[in-house]
Amino acid sequence: MLPLQTSVDDTEDVALNYGEDDEINTRRIRHPIAATFHLFFRTAAIVAYLFCGWFSGSFIVSFVVIVILLSMDFWTVKNITGRLLVGLRWWNKIDEDGKSGWVFESRKGTDAKPILKTESRIFWLGLIIFPVIWVAFFFGTLFTLRFKWLMVVIVGLMVTGSNMYGYIRCKVTSRKQLSTMATSFIGRQMFRRAATAAAAQSSATGSDR
């Protein structure tokens, strides 16, 4: 199992402590099953939305099938494909005081395998493109006055949008934290060099006396 570092975020500006974020530029896919199911359920939900009328005249049946596919996609992306493909995972929890907080996990440590560029592209493109498609469906239902399908589209947009928001927030805050860590490291190195130079100069002055 991959080593993970957990961080809890109670405010909008709390950053995360991420490990290595290097990507290997290769076409090889380390997790083909995870990459397939990252796209499978959300693609199936859209196909069901577009063509469910061909197989069933019942709106309830179509609604249930689409919601089940979206639920399976939400759980798979949030708990499995994000961890395997890009080394990230998130969830939202409520503490004893009723306060909501974001919890992030990131791959960390020297034993963690680097991220493959192909897998990363599959993950992020799939994560972003499908909410955009549901947005197009949203305006399409409004313009064609198909209001009973509007609820289905809203569910699809909320489910796919939640994962997109969570993972993008992980990525953005990780970059902020990496910048902070780099600045802190450079500052410590400069302080150590200055201290070493001052000690050497003091030692040289004492020897001359």
Coordinates of N, CA and C in Angstrom, one line a residue:
M1 N 0.8 -1.2 0.0 CA 0.0 0.0 0.0 C 0.9 1.2 0.0
L2 N 0.5 2.2 -0.8 CA 1.3 3.4 -0.9 C 1.3 4.2 0.4
P3 N 2.5 4.8 0.8 CA 2.5 5.7 2.0 C 1.8 7.0 1.7
L4 N 1.0 7.4 2.6 CA 0.2 8.6 2.4 C 0.4 9.6 3.6
Q5 N 0.3 10.8 3.2 CA 0.3 11.9 4.3 C -1.0 12.5 4.3
T6 N -1.6 12.7 5.5 CA -2.9 13.2 5.7 C -2.8 14.7 6.2
S7 N -3.7 15.5 5.6 CA -3.8 16.9 6.1 C -5.2 17.3 6.2
V8 N -5.5 18.0 7.2 CA -6.9 18.5 7.5 C -7.0 20.0 7.2
D9 N -7.9 20.4 6.4 CA -8.1 21.8 6.0 C -9.4 22.3 6.5
D10 N -9.3 23.3 7.5 CA -10.6 23.9 8.1 C -10.9 25.2 7.5
T11 N -9.9 25.8 6.7 CA -10.2 27.1 6.1 C -9.8 27.0 4.6
E12 N -10.1 28.1 3.9 CA -9.9 28.2 2.5 C -8.4 28.2 2.1
D13 N -7.5 28.7 3.0 CA -6.1 29.0 2.6 C -5.1 28.0 3.3
V14 N -5.6 26.9 3.9 CA -4.6 26.0 4.5 C -4.0 25.1 3.4
A15 N -2.7 25.1 3.4 CA -2.0 24.3 2.3 C -1.7 22.9 2.8
L16 N -1.2 22.1 1.9 CA -1.0 20.7 2.2 C 0.5 20.4 2.1
N17 N 1.0 19.4 2.8 CA 2.3 18.9 2.8 C 2.4 17.8 1.8
Y18 N 2.8 18.0 0.6 CA 2.8 17.0 -0.4 C 4.2 16.5 -0.6
G19 N 4.3 15.2 -1.1 CA 5.6 14.6 -1.4 C 6.0 15.0 -2.8
E20 N 6.7 14.1 -3.4 CA 7.2 14.3 -4.8 C 6.0 14.4 -5.7
D21 N 6.1 15.4 -6.6 CA 5.0 15.5 -7.6 C 5.6 15.4 -9.0
D22 N 6.7 14.6 -9.1 CA 7.4 14.4 -10.4 C 6.6 13.5 -11.3
E23 N 6.6 13.8 -12.6 CA 5.9 12.9 -13.5 C 6.9 12.4 -14.5
I24 N 6.8 11.1 -14.8 CA 7.6 10.4 -15.8 C 7.0 10.5 -17.2
N25 N 7.7 11.0 -18.1 CA 7.2 11.2 -19.5 C 7.3 9.9 -20.2
T26 N 6.2 9.1 -20.2 CA 6.2 7.8 -20.8 C 4.7 7.5 -21.2
R27 N 4.6 6.7 -22.3 CA 3.2 6.3 -22.7 C 2.7 5.1 -22.0
R28 N 3.6 4.5 -21.1 CA 3.2 3.3 -20.4 C 2.1 3.7 -19.4
I29 N 1.2 2.7 -19.1 CA 0.2 2.9 -18.1 C 0.4 1.8 -17.1
R30 N 0.6 2.2 -15.8 CA 0.9 1.3 -14.8 C -0.4 0.7 -14.2
H31 N -1.5 1.4 -14.3 CA -2.8 0.9 -13.7 C -3.9 1.0 -14.8
P32 N -3.8 0.1 -15.7 CA -4.8 0.1 -16.9 C -6.2 0.0 -16.4
I33 N -6.5 -0.9 -15.4 CA -7.9 -1.1 -14.9 C -8.4 0.2 -14.3
A34 N -7.6 0.8 -13.4 CA -8.0 2.1 -12.8 C -8.2 3.2 -13.8
A35 N -7.4 3.2 -14.8 CA -7.5 4.3 -15.9 C -8.8 4.0 -16.7
T36 N -9.1 2.7 -16.9 CA -10.4 2.4 -17.6 C -11.6 2.8 -16.8
F37 N -11.7 2.4 -15.6 CA -12.8 2.7 -14.8 C -12.9 4.1 -14.4
H38 N -11.8 4.9 -14.5 CA -11.9 6.3 -14.2 C -12.8 7.0 -15.3
L39 N -12.9 6.4 -16.5 CA -13.7 7.0 -17.5 C -15.0 6.2 -17.8
F40 N -15.0 4.9 -17.3 CA -16.1 4.0 -17.7 C -17.4 4.5 -17.2
F41 N -17.6 4.7 -15.9 CA -18.9 5.0 -15.3 C -19.4 6.3 -15.7
R42 N -18.5 7.3 -15.8 CA -19.0 8.6 -16.2 C -19.4 8.7 -17.7
T43 N -18.7 7.9 -18.5 CA -19.1 7.8 -19.9 C -20.4 7.0 -20.0
A44 N -20.6 5.9 -19.3 CA -21.8 5.2 -19.3 C -23.0 6.0 -18.9
A45 N -22.8 6.9 -17.9 CA -23.9 7.7 -17.4 C -24.3 8.7 -18.5
I46 N -23.4 9.3 -19.3 CA -23.7 10.2 -20.4 C -24.4 9.4 -21.5
V47 N -23.9 8.2 -21.8 CA -24.5 7.4 -22.9 C -26.0 7.0 -22.5
A48 N -26.1 6.7 -21.2 CA -27.5 6.4 -20.7 C -28.4 7.6 -20.8
Y49 N -27.9 8.8 -20.5 CA -28.7 10.0 -20.6 C -29.1 10.3 -22.0
L50 N -28.2 10.0 -22.9 CA -28.5 10.4 -24.3 C -29.4 9.3 -25.0
F51 N -29.3 8.1 -24.6 CA -30.0 7.0 -25.4 C -30.9 6.2 -24.6
C52 N -31.2 6.6 -23.3 CA -32.1 5.7 -22.5 C -33.5 5.7 -23.0
G53 N -33.9 6.7 -23.7 CA -35.2 6.7 -24.3 C -35.4 5.6 -25.4
W54 N -34.3 5.1 -26.0 CA -34.4 4.1 -27.0 C -34.8 2.7 -26.4
F55 N -34.4 2.6 -25.1 CA -34.5 1.3 -24.4 C -35.6 1.2 -23.4
S56 N -36.0 2.4 -22.9 CA -37.1 2.4 -21.8 C -37.8 3.7 -22.0
G57 N -39.2 3.6 -21.9 CA -40.0 4.8 -21.9 C -40.3 5.3 -20.6
S58 N -39.7 4.7 -19.5 CA -40.0 5.2 -18.2 C -38.9 6.1 -17.7
F59 N -39.3 7.3 -17.3 CA -38.3 8.3 -16.8 C -37.7 7.8 -15.5
I60 N -38.5 7.2 -14.6 CA -38.0 6.7 -13.3 C -36.9 5.7 -13.5
V61 N -37.1 4.8 -14.4 CA -36.0 3.8 -14.7 C -34.8 4.4 -15.2
S62 N -34.9 5.3 -16.1 CA -33.7 6.0 -16.7 C -33.0 6.8 -15.6
F63 N -33.8 7.5 -14.8 CA -33.2 8.3 -13.7 C -32.4 7.4 -12.7
V64 N -33.0 6.3 -12.3 CA -32.3 5.4 -11.4 C -31.0 4.9 -11.9
V65 N -31.1 4.4 -13.2 CA -29.9 3.9 -13.9 C -28.8 4.9 -13.9
I66 N -29.1 6.2 -14.3 CA -28.1 7.2 -14.4 C -27.5 7.6 -13.1
V67 N -28.4 7.7 -12.1 CA -27.9 8.0 -10.7 C -27.0 6.9 -10.1
I68 N -27.3 5.7 -10.4 CA -26.5 4.6 -9.9 C -25.1 4.6 -10.6
L69 N -25.1 4.9 -11.9 CA -23.8 5.0 -12.6 C -23.0 6.2 -12.1
L70 N -23.6 7.3 -11.8 CA -22.9 8.5 -11.3 C -22.4 8.2 -9.9
S71 N -23.2 7.5 -9.1 CA -22.7 7.2 -7.7 C -21.5 6.3 -7.7
M72 N -21.5 5.3 -8.6 CA -20.4 4.4 -8.8 C -19.1 5.2 -9.2
D73 N -19.4 6.1 -10.2 CA -18.3 6.9 -10.6 C -17.7 7.8 -9.5
F74 N -18.6 8.4 -8.7 CA -18.1 9.3 -7.7 C -17.2 8.5 -6.7
W75 N -17.7 7.4 -6.2 CA -16.9 6.6 -5.3 C -15.6 6.1 -5.9
T76 N -15.6 5.6 -7.1 CA -14.4 5.1 -7.7 C -13.4 6.2 -7.9
V77 N -13.8 7.4 -8.4 CA -12.8 8.4 -8.6 C -12.3 9.0 -7.3
K78 N -13.1 9.2 -6.3 CA -12.7 9.8 -5.1 C -11.8 8.8 -4.3
N79 N -12.0 7.6 -4.3 CA -11.3 6.6 -3.4 C -10.3 5.8 -4.1
I80 N -10.4 5.6 -5.4 CA -9.5 4.6 -6.0 C -8.6 5.3 -7.1
T81 N -9.2 5.8 -8.2 CA -8.5 6.2 -9.3 C -7.6 7.5 -9.0
G82 N -8.1 8.4 -8.1 CA -7.2 9.5 -7.7 C -6.0 9.1 -7.0
R83 N -6.1 8.1 -6.1 CA -5.0 7.6 -5.3 C -4.0 6.8 -6.2
L84 N -4.5 6.0 -7.2 CA -3.6 5.2 -8.0 C -3.0 6.0 -9.1
L85 N -3.7 6.9 -9.8 CA -3.2 7.6 -11.0 C -2.4 8.8 -10.7
V86 N -2.8 9.6 -9.6 CA -2.1 10.8 -9.3 C -1.7 11.0 -7.9
G87 N -1.9 9.9 -7.1 CA -1.4 9.9 -5.7 C -2.2 10.9 -4.8
L88 N -3.5 11.2 -5.1 CA -4.3 12.1 -4.3 C -5.6 11.4 -3.8
R89 N -6.1 11.9 -2.7 CA -7.4 11.5 -2.2 C -7.9 12.5 -1.3
W90 N -9.2 12.7 -1.3 CA -9.8 13.8 -0.5 C -11.2 13.3 0.1
W91 N -11.6 13.9 1.2 CA -13.0 13.8 1.6 C -13.3 14.9 2.5
N92 N -14.6 15.1 2.9 CA -15.0 16.1 3.7 C -15.6 15.5 5.0
K93 N -15.2 16.0 6.2 CA -15.7 15.4 7.4 C -16.2 16.5 8.3
I94 N -17.1 16.1 9.3 CA -17.6 17.1 10.2 C -17.2 16.6 11.6
D95 N -16.5 17.6 12.4 CA -16.0 17.2 13.7 C -17.1 17.2 14.7
E96 N -16.7 17.1 16.0 CA -17.7 17.0 17.1 C -18.4 18.3 17.3
D97 N -17.8 19.4 16.9 CA -18.4 20.7 17.0 C -19.4 21.1 15.9
G98 N -19.5 20.1 14.9 CA -20.3 20.4 13.7 C -19.6 21.2 12.7
K99 N -18.3 21.4 12.8 CA -17.6 22.2 11.8 C -17.1 21.3 10.7
S100 N -17.3 21.7 9.4 CA -17.0 20.9 8.3 C -15.5 21.2 7.9
G101 N -14.8 20.2 7.6 CA -13.3 20.4 7.2 C -12.9 19.4 6.1
W102 N -12.0 19.9 5.2 CA -11.5 19.1 4.1 C -10.3 18.3 4.6
V103 N -10.3 17.0 4.2 CA -9.2 16.2 4.5 C -8.6 15.7 3.2
F104 N -7.2 15.9 3.1 CA -6.5 15.5 1.9 C -5.5 14.4 2.2
E105 N -5.2 13.5 1.3 CA -4.1 12.6 1.4 C -3.3 12.6 0.2
S106 N -2.0 12.6 0.3 CA -1.1 12.6 -0.9 C 0.0 11.6 -0.7
R107 N 0.4 11.1 -1.9 CA 1.5 10.1 -1.9 C 2.8 10.8 -1.4
K108 N 3.5 10.1 -0.6 CA 4.7 10.8 0.0 C 5.7 9.7 0.3
G109 N 7.0 10.1 0.3 CA 8.0 9.2 0.7 C 8.9 8.7 -0.4
T110 N 10.1 8.2 -0.1 CA 11.0 7.7 -1.1 C 10.5 6.4 -1.7
D111 N 9.6 5.7 -1.0 CA 9.1 4.4 -1.6 C 7.9 4.6 -2.5
A112 N 7.4 5.9 -2.6 CA 6.2 6.1 -3.5 C 6.7 6.2 -4.9
K113 N 5.9 5.5 -5.8 CA 6.3 5.5 -7.2 C 5.9 6.8 -7.8
P114 N 6.8 7.3 -8.7 CA 6.4 8.6 -9.4 C 5.2 8.4 -10.3
I115 N 4.6 9.6 -10.5 CA 3.4 9.6 -11.3 C 3.7 9.5 -12.8
L116 N 3.0 8.7 -13.5 CA 3.2 8.6 -15.0 C 2.4 9.7 -15.7
K117 N 3.0 10.3 -16.7 CA 2.4 11.5 -17.3 C 1.2 11.1 -18.1
T118 N 1.2 9.9 -18.7 CA 0.0 9.4 -19.4 C -1.2 9.2 -18.4
E119 N -0.9 8.6 -17.3 CA -2.0 8.4 -16.3 C -2.5 9.7 -15.8
S120 N -1.6 10.6 -15.5 CA -2.0 11.9 -15.0 C -2.9 12.7 -16.0
R121 N -2.6 12.6 -17.3 CA -3.4 13.2 -18.3 C -4.8 12.6 -18.4
I122 N -4.8 11.3 -18.4 CA -6.1 10.6 -18.4 C -7.0 11.0 -17.2
F123 N -6.3 11.1 -16.0 CA -7.1 11.5 -14.8 C -7.6 12.9 -14.9
W124 N -6.8 13.9 -15.2 CA -7.2 15.3 -15.2 C -8.1 15.6 -16.4
L125 N -7.9 15.0 -17.6 CA -8.8 15.3 -18.7 C -10.2 14.7 -18.4
G126 N -10.2 13.5 -17.9 CA -11.5 12.9 -17.5 C -12.2 13.6 -16.4
L127 N -11.4 14.1 -15.5 CA -12.0 14.8 -14.4 C -12.7 16.2 -14.8
I128 N -12.1 16.8 -15.8 CA -12.5 18.2 -16.1 C -13.6 18.2 -17.3
I129 N -13.3 17.3 -18.3 CA -14.2 17.3 -19.5 C -15.6 17.0 -19.1
F130 N -15.9 16.0 -18.3 CA -17.2 15.5 -18.1 C -18.1 16.5 -17.4
P131 N -17.6 17.2 -16.4 CA -18.5 18.3 -15.8 C -18.8 19.3 -16.8
V132 N -17.9 19.6 -17.8 CA -18.2 20.6 -18.8 C -19.4 20.1 -19.7
I133 N -19.3 18.7 -20.0 CA -20.4 18.1 -20.8 C -21.8 18.3 -20.1
W134 N -21.8 18.0 -18.8 CA -23.0 18.2 -18.0 C -23.5 19.6 -18.0
V135 N -22.6 20.6 -18.0 CA -23.0 22.0 -18.1 C -23.7 22.2 -19.4
A136 N -23.1 21.6 -20.5 CA -23.8 21.8 -21.8 C -25.2 21.2 -21.8
F137 N -25.3 20.0 -21.1 CA -26.6 19.4 -21.0 C -27.6 20.3 -20.2
F138 N -27.1 20.9 -19.2 CA -27.9 21.8 -18.4 C -28.5 22.9 -19.3
F139 N -27.7 23.6 -20.1 CA -28.3 24.6 -20.9 C -29.2 24.0 -22.0
G140 N -28.8 22.8 -22.4 CA -29.7 22.2 -23.5 C -31.1 21.9 -22.9
T141 N -31.2 21.4 -21.7 CA -32.5 21.1 -21.1 C -33.3 22.4 -20.9
L142 N -32.6 23.5 -20.6 CA -33.3 24.8 -20.4 C -33.9 25.3 -21.8
F143 N -33.0 25.2 -22.8 CA -33.4 25.8 -24.1 C -34.5 24.9 -24.8
T144 N -34.5 23.6 -24.5 CA -35.5 22.7 -25.1 C -36.7 22.5 -24.2
L145 N -36.7 23.1 -23.0 CA -37.8 23.0 -22.1 C -38.1 21.6 -21.6
R146 N -37.0 20.8 -21.5 CA -37.1 19.4 -20.9 C -36.8 19.5 -19.4
F147 N -37.8 20.0 -18.7 CA -37.5 20.3 -17.3 C -37.5 19.1 -16.4
K148 N -38.1 18.0 -16.8 CA -38.1 16.8 -16.0 C -36.7 16.2 -16.0
W149 N -35.9 16.4 -17.1 CA -34.5 15.9 -17.2 C -33.5 16.9 -16.5
L150 N -34.0 18.1 -16.1 CA -33.1 19.0 -15.5 C -32.6 18.5 -14.2
M151 N -33.4 17.8 -13.4 CA -33.0 17.2 -12.2 C -31.8 16.2 -12.4
V152 N -32.0 15.4 -13.4 CA -30.9 14.4 -13.8 C -29.6 15.1 -14.1
V153 N -29.7 16.2 -14.9 CA -28.5 16.9 -15.3 C -27.8 17.6 -14.0
I154 N -28.7 18.1 -13.2 CA -28.1 18.7 -11.9 C -27.4 17.7 -11.1
V155 N -27.9 16.5 -10.9 CA -27.3 15.5 -10.2 C -25.9 15.1 -10.8
G156 N -25.9 15.0 -12.2 CA -24.7 14.7 -12.9 C -23.6 15.8 -12.7
L157 N -24.1 17.0 -12.8 CA -23.2 18.1 -12.6 C -22.6 18.2 -11.2
M158 N -23.4 18.0 -10.2 CA -23.0 18.0 -8.8 C -22.0 16.9 -8.5
V159 N -22.3 15.7 -9.0 CA -21.5 14.5 -8.6 C -20.1 14.7 -9.3
T160 N -20.1 15.0 -10.6 CA -18.8 15.1 -11.3 C -18.1 16.4 -10.8
G161 N -18.8 17.4 -10.6 CA -18.2 18.7 -10.2 C -17.6 18.6 -8.8
S162 N -18.2 17.8 -7.9 CA -17.6 17.7 -6.5 C -16.2 17.1 -6.6
N163 N -16.0 16.0 -7.4 CA -14.7 15.4 -7.5 C -13.7 16.4 -8.2
M164 N -14.2 17.1 -9.2 CA -13.3 18.0 -9.9 C -12.9 19.1 -8.9
Y165 N -13.8 19.7 -8.1 CA -13.4 20.7 -7.2 C -12.4 20.2 -6.1
G166 N -12.7 19.0 -5.6 CA -11.8 18.5 -4.5 C -10.4 18.2 -5.0
Y167 N -10.3 17.6 -6.2 CA -8.9 17.3 -6.7 C -8.2 18.6 -7.2
I168 N -8.9 19.5 -7.8 CA -8.3 20.8 -8.2 C -7.8 21.5 -7.0
R169 N -8.6 21.5 -6.0 CA -8.1 22.2 -4.7 C -6.9 21.5 -4.1
C170 N -6.8 20.2 -4.2 CA -5.6 19.5 -3.8 C -4.4 20.0 -4.6
K171 N -4.6 20.0 -5.9 CA -3.4 20.4 -6.8 C -3.0 21.8 -6.5
V172 N -3.9 22.8 -6.4 CA -3.6 24.2 -6.2 C -2.9 24.4 -4.9
T173 N -3.4 23.8 -3.8 CA -2.8 24.0 -2.5 C -1.5 23.3 -2.4
S174 N -1.3 22.2 -3.1 CA 0.0 21.5 -3.1 C 1.1 22.4 -3.7
R175 N 0.7 23.1 -4.8 CA 1.7 24.0 -5.4 C 2.1 25.1 -4.5
K176 N 1.1 25.7 -3.8 CA 1.4 26.7 -2.8 C 2.3 26.2 -1.7
Q177 N 2.1 25.0 -1.2 CA 2.9 24.4 -0.2 C 4.3 24.1 -0.6
L178 N 4.4 23.6 -1.9 CA 5.8 23.4 -2.4 C 6.6 24.7 -2.5
S179 N 5.9 25.8 -2.9 CA 6.6 27.0 -3.0 C 7.0 27.5 -1.6
T180 N 6.2 27.3 -0.6 CA 6.5 27.7 0.7 C 7.7 26.9 1.3
M181 N 7.6 25.6 1.0 CA 8.7 24.7 1.4 C 10.0 25.1 0.8
A182 N 10.0 25.4 -0.5 CA 11.2 25.8 -1.2 C 11.8 27.1 -0.6
T183 N 10.9 28.1 -0.4 CA 11.4 29.3 0.2 C 12.0 29.1 1.6
S184 N 11.3 28.3 2.4 CA 11.8 28.0 3.7 C 13.2 27.3 3.7
F185 N 13.3 26.3 2.7 CA 14.6 25.6 2.6 C 15.7 26.5 2.2
I186 N 15.5 27.4 1.2 CA 16.5 28.4 0.8 C 16.9 29.3 1.9
G187 N 15.9 29.7 2.7 CA 16.2 30.6 3.9 C 17.1 29.9 4.9
R188 N 16.8 28.6 5.2 CA 17.6 27.9 6.2 C 19.0 27.7 5.7
Q189 N 19.1 27.4 4.4 CA 20.5 27.2 3.8 C 21.3 28.5 3.9
M190 N 20.7 29.6 3.6 CA 21.4 30.9 3.6 C 21.8 31.2 5.0
F191 N 20.9 30.9 6.0 CA 21.2 31.2 7.4 C 22.4 30.3 7.9
R192 N 22.4 29.1 7.5 CA 23.5 28.2 7.9 C 24.8 28.6 7.3
R193 N 24.8 29.0 6.0 CA 26.0 29.5 5.4 C 26.5 30.7 6.0
A194 N 25.6 31.7 6.4 CA 26.0 32.9 7.0 C 26.6 32.6 8.4
A195 N 26.0 31.7 9.1 CA 26.5 31.3 10.5 C 27.8 30.6 10.4
T196 N 28.0 29.8 9.4 CA 29.3 29.1 9.2 C 30.4 30.1 8.8
A197 N 30.1 31.0 8.0 CA 31.1 32.1 7.6 C 31.4 32.9 8.8
A198 N 30.4 33.3 9.6 CA 30.7 34.1 10.8 C 31.6 33.4 11.8
A199 N 31.3 32.1 11.9 CA 32.1 31.3 12.9 C 33.5 31.1 12.4
A200 N 33.7 30.9 11.1 CA 35.0 30.8 10.5 C 35.8 32.1 10.6
Q201 N 35.2 33.2 10.4 CA 35.8 34.5 10.5 C 36.2 34.8 12.0
S202 N 35.3 34.4 12.9 CA 35.7 34.6 14.3 C 36.8 33.7 14.7
S203 N 36.9 32.5 14.2 CA 38.0 31.6 14.5 C 39.3 32.1 14.0
A204 N 39.3 32.7 12.7 CA 40.5 33.2 12.1 C 41.0 34.4 12.9
T205 N 40.1 35.3 13.4 CA 40.4 36.5 14.1 C 41.1 36.1 15.4
G206 N 40.6 35.0 16.1 CA 41.2 34.6 17.4 C 42.5 34.0 17.2
S207 N 42.8 33.3 16.0 CA 44.1 32.8 15.8 C 45.1 33.8 15.5
D208 N 44.7 34.9 14.9 CA 45.7 36.0 14.6 C 46.1 36.7 15.9
R209 N 45.2 36.7 16.9 CA 45.6 37.3 18.2 C 46.5 36.4 18.9

